[in-house]
PDB file of C-alpha atoms in Angstrom:
ATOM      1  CA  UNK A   1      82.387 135.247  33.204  1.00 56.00           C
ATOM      2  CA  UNK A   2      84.555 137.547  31.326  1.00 60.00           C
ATOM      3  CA  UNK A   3      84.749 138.158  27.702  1.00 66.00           C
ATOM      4  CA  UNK A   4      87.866 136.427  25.381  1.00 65.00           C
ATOM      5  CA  UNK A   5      90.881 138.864  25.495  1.00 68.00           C
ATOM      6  CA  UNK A   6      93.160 137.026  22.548  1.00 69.00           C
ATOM      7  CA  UNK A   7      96.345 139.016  23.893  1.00 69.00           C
ATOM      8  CA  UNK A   8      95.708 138.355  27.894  1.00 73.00           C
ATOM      9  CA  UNK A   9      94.838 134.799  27.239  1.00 77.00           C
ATOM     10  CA  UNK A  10      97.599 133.737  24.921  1.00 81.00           C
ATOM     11  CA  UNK A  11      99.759 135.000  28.006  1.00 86.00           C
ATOM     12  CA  UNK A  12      97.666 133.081  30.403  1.00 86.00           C
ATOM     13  CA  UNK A  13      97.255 129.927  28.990  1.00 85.00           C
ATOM     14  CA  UNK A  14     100.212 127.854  31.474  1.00 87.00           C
ATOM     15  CA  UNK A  15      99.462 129.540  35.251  1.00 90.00           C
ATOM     16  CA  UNK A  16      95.684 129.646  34.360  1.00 89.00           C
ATOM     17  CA  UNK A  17      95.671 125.615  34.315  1.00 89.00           C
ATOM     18  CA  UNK A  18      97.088 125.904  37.574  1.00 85.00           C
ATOM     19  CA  UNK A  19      95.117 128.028  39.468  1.00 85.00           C
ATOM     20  CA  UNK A  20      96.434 131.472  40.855  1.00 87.00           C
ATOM     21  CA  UNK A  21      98.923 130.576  43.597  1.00 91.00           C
ATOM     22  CA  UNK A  22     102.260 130.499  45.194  1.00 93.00           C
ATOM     23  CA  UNK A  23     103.989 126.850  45.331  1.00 93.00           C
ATOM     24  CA  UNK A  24     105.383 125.556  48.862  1.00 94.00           C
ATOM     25  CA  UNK A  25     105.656 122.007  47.568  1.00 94.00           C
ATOM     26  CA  UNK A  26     106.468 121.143  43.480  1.00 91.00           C
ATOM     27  CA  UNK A  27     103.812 118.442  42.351  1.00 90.00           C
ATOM     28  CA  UNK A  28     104.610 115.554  43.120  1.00 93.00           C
ATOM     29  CA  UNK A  29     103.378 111.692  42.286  1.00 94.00           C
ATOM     30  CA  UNK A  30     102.656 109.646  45.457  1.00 96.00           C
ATOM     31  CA  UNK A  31     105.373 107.284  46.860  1.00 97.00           C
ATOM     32  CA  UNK A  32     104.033 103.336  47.232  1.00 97.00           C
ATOM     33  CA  UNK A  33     101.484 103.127  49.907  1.00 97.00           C
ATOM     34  CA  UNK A  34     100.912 106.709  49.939  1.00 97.00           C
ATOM     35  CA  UNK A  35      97.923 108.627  49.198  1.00 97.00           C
ATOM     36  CA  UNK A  36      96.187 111.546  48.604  1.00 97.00           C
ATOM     37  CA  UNK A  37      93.809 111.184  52.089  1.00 97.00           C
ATOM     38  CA  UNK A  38      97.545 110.669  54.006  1.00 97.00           C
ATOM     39  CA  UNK A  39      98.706 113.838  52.285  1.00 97.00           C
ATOM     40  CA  UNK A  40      95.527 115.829  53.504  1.00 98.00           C
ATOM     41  CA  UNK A  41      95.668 114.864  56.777  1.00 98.00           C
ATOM     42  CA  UNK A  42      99.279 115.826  57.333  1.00 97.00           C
ATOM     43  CA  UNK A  43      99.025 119.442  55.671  1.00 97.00           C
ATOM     44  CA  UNK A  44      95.894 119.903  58.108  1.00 97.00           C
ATOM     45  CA  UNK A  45      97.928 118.757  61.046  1.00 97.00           C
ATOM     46  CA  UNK A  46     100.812 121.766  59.545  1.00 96.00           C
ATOM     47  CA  UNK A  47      97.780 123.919  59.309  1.00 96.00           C
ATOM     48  CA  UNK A  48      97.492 123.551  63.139  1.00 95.00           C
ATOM     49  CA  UNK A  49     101.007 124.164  64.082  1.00 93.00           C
ATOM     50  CA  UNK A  50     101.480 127.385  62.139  1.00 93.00           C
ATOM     51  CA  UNK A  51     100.201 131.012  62.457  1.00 93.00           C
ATOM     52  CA  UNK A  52      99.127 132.953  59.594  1.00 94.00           C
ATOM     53  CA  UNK A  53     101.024 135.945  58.639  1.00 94.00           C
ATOM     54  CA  UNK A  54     101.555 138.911  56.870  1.00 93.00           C
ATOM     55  CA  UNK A  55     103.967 138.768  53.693  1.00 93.00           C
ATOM     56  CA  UNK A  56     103.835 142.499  53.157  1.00 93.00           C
ATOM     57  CA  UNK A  57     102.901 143.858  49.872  1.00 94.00           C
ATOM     58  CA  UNK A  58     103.899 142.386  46.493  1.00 95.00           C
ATOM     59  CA  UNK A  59     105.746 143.006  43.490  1.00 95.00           C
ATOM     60  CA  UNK A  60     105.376 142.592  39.808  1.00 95.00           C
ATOM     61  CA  UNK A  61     108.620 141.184  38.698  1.00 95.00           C
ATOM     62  CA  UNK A  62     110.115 139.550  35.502  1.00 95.00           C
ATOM     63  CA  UNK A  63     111.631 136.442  37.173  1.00 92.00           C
ATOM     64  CA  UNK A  64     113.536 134.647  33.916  1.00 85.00           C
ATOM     65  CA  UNK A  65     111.214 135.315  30.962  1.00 91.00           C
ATOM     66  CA  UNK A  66     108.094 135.015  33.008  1.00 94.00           C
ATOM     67  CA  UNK A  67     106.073 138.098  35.356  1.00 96.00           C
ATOM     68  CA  UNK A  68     105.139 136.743  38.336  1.00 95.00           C
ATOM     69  CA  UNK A  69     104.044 138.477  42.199  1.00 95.00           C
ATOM     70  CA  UNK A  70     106.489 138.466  44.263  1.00 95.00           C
ATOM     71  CA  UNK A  71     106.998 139.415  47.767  1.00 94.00           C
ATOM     72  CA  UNK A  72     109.680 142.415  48.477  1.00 87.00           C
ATOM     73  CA  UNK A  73     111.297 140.777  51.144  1.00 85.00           C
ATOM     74  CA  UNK A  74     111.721 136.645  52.121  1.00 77.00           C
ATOM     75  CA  UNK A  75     110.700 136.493  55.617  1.00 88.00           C
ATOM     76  CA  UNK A  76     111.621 134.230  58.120  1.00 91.00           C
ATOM     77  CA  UNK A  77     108.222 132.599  58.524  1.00 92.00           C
ATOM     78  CA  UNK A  78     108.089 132.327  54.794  1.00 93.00           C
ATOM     79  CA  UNK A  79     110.800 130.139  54.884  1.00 94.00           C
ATOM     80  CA  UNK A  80     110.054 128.184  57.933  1.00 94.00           C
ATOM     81  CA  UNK A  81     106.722 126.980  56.686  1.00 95.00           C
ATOM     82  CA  UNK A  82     108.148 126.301  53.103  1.00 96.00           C
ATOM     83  CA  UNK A  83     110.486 124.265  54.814  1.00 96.00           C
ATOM     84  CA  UNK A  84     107.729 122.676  57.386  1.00 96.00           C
ATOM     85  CA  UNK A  85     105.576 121.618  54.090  1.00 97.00           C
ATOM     86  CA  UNK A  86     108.652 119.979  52.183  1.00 97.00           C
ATOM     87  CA  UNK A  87     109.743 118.181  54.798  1.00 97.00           C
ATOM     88  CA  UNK A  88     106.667 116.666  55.802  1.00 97.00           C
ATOM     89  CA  UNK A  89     105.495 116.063  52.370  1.00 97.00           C
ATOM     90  CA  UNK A  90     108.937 114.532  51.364  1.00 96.00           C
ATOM     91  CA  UNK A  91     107.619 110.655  52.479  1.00 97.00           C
ATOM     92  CA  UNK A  92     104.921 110.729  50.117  1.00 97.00           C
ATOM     93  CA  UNK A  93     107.110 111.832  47.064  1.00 97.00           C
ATOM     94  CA  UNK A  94     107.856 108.761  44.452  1.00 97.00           C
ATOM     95  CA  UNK A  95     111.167 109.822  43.147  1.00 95.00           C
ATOM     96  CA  UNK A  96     111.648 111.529  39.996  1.00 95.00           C
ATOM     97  CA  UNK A  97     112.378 109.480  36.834  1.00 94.00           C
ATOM     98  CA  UNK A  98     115.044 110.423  34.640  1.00 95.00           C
ATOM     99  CA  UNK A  99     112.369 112.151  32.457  1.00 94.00           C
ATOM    100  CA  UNK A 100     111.225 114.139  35.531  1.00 93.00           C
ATOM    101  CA  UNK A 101     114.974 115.672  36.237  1.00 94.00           C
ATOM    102  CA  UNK A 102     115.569 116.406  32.366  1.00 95.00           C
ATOM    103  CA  UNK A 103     112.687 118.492  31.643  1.00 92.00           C
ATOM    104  CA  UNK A 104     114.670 120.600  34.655  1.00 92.00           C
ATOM    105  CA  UNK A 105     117.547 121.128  32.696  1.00 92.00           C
ATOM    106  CA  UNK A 106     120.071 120.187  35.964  1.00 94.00           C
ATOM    107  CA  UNK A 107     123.267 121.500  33.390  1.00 93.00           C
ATOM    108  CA  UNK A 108     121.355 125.043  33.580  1.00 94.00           C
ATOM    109  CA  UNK A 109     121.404 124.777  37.578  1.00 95.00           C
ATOM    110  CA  UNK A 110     123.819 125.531  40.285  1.00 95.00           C
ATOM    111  CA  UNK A 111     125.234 122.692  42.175  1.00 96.00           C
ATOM    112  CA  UNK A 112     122.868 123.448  44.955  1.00 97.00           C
ATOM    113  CA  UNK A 113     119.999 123.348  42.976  1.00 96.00           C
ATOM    114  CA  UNK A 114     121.216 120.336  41.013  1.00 95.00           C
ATOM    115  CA  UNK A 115     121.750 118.959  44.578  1.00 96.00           C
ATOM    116  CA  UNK A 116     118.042 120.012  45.401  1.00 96.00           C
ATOM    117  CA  UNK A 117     116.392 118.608  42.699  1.00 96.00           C
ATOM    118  CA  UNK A 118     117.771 114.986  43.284  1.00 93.00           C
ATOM    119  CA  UNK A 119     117.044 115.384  47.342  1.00 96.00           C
ATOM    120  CA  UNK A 120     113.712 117.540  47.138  1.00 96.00           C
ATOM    121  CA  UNK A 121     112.357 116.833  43.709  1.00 94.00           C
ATOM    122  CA  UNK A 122     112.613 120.613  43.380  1.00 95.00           C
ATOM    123  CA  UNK A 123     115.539 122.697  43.124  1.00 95.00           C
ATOM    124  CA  UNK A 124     114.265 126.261  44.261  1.00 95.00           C
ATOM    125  CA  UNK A 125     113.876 125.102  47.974  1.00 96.00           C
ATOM    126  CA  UNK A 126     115.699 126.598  50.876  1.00 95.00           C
ATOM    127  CA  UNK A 127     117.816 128.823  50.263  1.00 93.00           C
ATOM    128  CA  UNK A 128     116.797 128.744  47.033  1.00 94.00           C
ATOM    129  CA  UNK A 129     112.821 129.572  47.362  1.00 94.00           C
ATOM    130  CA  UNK A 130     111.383 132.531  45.754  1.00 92.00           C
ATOM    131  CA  UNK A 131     107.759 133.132  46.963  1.00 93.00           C
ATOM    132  CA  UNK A 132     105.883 133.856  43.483  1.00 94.00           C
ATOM    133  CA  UNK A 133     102.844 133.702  42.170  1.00 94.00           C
ATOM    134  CA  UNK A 134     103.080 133.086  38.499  1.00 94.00           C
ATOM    135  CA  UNK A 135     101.086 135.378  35.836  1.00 94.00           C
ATOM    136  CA  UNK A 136     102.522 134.634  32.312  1.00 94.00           C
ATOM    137  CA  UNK A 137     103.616 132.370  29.740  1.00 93.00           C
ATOM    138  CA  UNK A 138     107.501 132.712  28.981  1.00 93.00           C
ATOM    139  CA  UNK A 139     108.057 135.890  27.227  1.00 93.00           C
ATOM    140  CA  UNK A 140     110.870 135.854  25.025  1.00 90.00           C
ATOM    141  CA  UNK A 141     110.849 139.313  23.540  1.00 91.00           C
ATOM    142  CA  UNK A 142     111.680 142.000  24.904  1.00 93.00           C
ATOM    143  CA  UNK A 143     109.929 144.757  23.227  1.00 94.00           C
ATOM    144  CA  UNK A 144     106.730 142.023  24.204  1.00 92.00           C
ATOM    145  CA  UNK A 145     107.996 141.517  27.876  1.00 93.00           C
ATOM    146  CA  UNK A 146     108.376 145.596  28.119  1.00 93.00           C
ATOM    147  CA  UNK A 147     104.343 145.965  27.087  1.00 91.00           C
ATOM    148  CA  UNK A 148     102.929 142.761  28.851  1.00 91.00           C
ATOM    149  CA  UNK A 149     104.984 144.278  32.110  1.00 93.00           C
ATOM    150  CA  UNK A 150     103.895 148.144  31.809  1.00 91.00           C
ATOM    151  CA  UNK A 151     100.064 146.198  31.361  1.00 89.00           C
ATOM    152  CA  UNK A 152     100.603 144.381  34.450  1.00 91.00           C
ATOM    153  CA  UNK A 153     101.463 147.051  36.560  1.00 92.00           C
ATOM    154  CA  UNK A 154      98.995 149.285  35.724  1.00 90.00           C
ATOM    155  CA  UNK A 155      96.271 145.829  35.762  1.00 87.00           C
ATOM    156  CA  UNK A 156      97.555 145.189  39.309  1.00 90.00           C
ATOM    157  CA  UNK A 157      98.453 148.942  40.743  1.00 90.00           C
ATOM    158  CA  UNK A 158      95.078 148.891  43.235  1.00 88.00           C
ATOM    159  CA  UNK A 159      95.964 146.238  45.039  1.00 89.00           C
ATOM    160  CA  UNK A 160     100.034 146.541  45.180  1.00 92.00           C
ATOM    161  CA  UNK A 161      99.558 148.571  48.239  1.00 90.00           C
ATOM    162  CA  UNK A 162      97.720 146.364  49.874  1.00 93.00           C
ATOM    163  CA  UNK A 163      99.641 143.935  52.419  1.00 93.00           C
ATOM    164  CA  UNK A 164      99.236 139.972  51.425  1.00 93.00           C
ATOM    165  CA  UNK A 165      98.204 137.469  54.609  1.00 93.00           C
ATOM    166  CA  UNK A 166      98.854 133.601  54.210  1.00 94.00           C
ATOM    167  CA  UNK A 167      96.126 132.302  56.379  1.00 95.00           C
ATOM    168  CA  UNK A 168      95.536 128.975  54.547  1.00 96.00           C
ATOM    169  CA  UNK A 169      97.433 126.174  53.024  1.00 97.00           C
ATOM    170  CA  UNK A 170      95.765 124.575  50.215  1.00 97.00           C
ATOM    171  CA  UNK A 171      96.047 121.397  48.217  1.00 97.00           C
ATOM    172  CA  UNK A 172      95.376 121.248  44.840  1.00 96.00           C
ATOM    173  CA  UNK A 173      94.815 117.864  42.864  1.00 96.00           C
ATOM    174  CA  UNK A 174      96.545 117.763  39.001  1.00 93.00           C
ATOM    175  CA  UNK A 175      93.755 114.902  38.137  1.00 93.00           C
ATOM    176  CA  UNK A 176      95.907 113.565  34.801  1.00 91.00           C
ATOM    177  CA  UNK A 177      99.153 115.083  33.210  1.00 87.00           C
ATOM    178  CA  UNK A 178      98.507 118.325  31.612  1.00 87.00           C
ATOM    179  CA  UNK A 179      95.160 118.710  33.207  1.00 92.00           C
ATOM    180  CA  UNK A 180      93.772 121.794  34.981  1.00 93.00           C
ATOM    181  CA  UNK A 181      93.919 121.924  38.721  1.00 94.00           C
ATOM    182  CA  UNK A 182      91.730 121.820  41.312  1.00 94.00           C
ATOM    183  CA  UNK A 183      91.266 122.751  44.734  1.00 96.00           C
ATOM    184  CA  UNK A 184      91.119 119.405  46.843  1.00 97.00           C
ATOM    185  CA  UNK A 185      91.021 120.977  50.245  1.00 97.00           C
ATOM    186  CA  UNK A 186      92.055 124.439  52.346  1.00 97.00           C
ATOM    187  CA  UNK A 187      93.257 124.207  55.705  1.00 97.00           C
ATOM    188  CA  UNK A 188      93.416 127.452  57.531  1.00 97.00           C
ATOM    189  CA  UNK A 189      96.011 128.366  59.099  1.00 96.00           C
ATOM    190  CA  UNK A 190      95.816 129.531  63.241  1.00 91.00           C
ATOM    191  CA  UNK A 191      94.762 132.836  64.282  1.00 83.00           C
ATOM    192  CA  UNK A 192      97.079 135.739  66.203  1.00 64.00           C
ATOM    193  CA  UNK A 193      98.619 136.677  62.883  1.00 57.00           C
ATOM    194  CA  UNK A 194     102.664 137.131  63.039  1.00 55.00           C
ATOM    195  CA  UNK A 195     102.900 140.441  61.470  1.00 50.00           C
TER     196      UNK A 195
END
């Protein structure tokens, strides 16, 4: 367990209720009839259709006013198991209330991501996915986003080198609104890695 860092955890405070990970599917509430045991078993039957492979190394980038990982290039099978998960998860979706597609701010999208949100529940699918792991709060400042990104670099420098595998999908469980996450299950995905 690490000491308190007041700066680092005021920064924190939103992705570290989420766990440290990069979205395929937006959270979602289950569809009549559905549930979460139907969900699992269809993301381990994905799990068995689809190699793991390598996305390269990462990226610390300022996506909007937030730093996130990010991969330097979208790769084909980045996008064809982004689009496997959505698809197959799409049945168990309950549609999103009016509240839902406010708190997305459709005027602020484009009209494909406007037309995402209403189809998908999410707008940044498709064409539209960024891979990105998310490390900070919004950062309004810029003086504040120029520190907290020169930090970051230097936190994360080691291991920027390094290429990234996706050898697992995972589903993780928001228990009650606003609550932190938790792993529910991990389902590897098949060996002879696509490079």
């Amino acid at each position: 367990m690490r000491d308190p860092d007041p700066i680092i955890d005021v920064l924190v405070s939103g992705p570290v209720r989420y766990g440290f990970h990069a979205t395929l599917k937006a959270p979602l509430r289950f569809a009549v009839g559905k549930t979460l045991d139907d969900l699992d078993r269809e993301l381990a039957a994905i799990s068995q259709r689809m190699q793991a492979f390598s996305l390269g190394t990462l990226a610390v980038t300022r996506l909007n006013r937030f730093f996130a990982l990010t991969v330097q290039a979208t790769l084909p099978q980045l996008l064809e198991i982004e689009e496997e998960v959505r698809t197959a998860f799409e049945p168990f979706r309950a549609p999103l209330t009016e509240q839902e597609v406010a708190r997305r701010n459709p005027q602020s999208l484009s009209e494909r991501q406007q037309t995402n949100l209403l189809r998908w529940g999410y707008p940044y699918v498709g064409k539209d996915f960024r891979f990105h792991m998310t490390l900070t709060n919004l950062i309004v400042d810029e003086d504040e986003a120029a520190q907290v990104e020169k930090r970051l670099r230097s936190q994360f420098s080691p291991v920027l080198e390094t290429p990234v595998v996706v050898d697992a999908l995972t589903l993780f469980v928001e228990p009650t609104p606003g609550a932190p996450f938790y792993v529910h299950s991990r389902h590897p995905l098949q060996s002879g890695m696509l490079s």
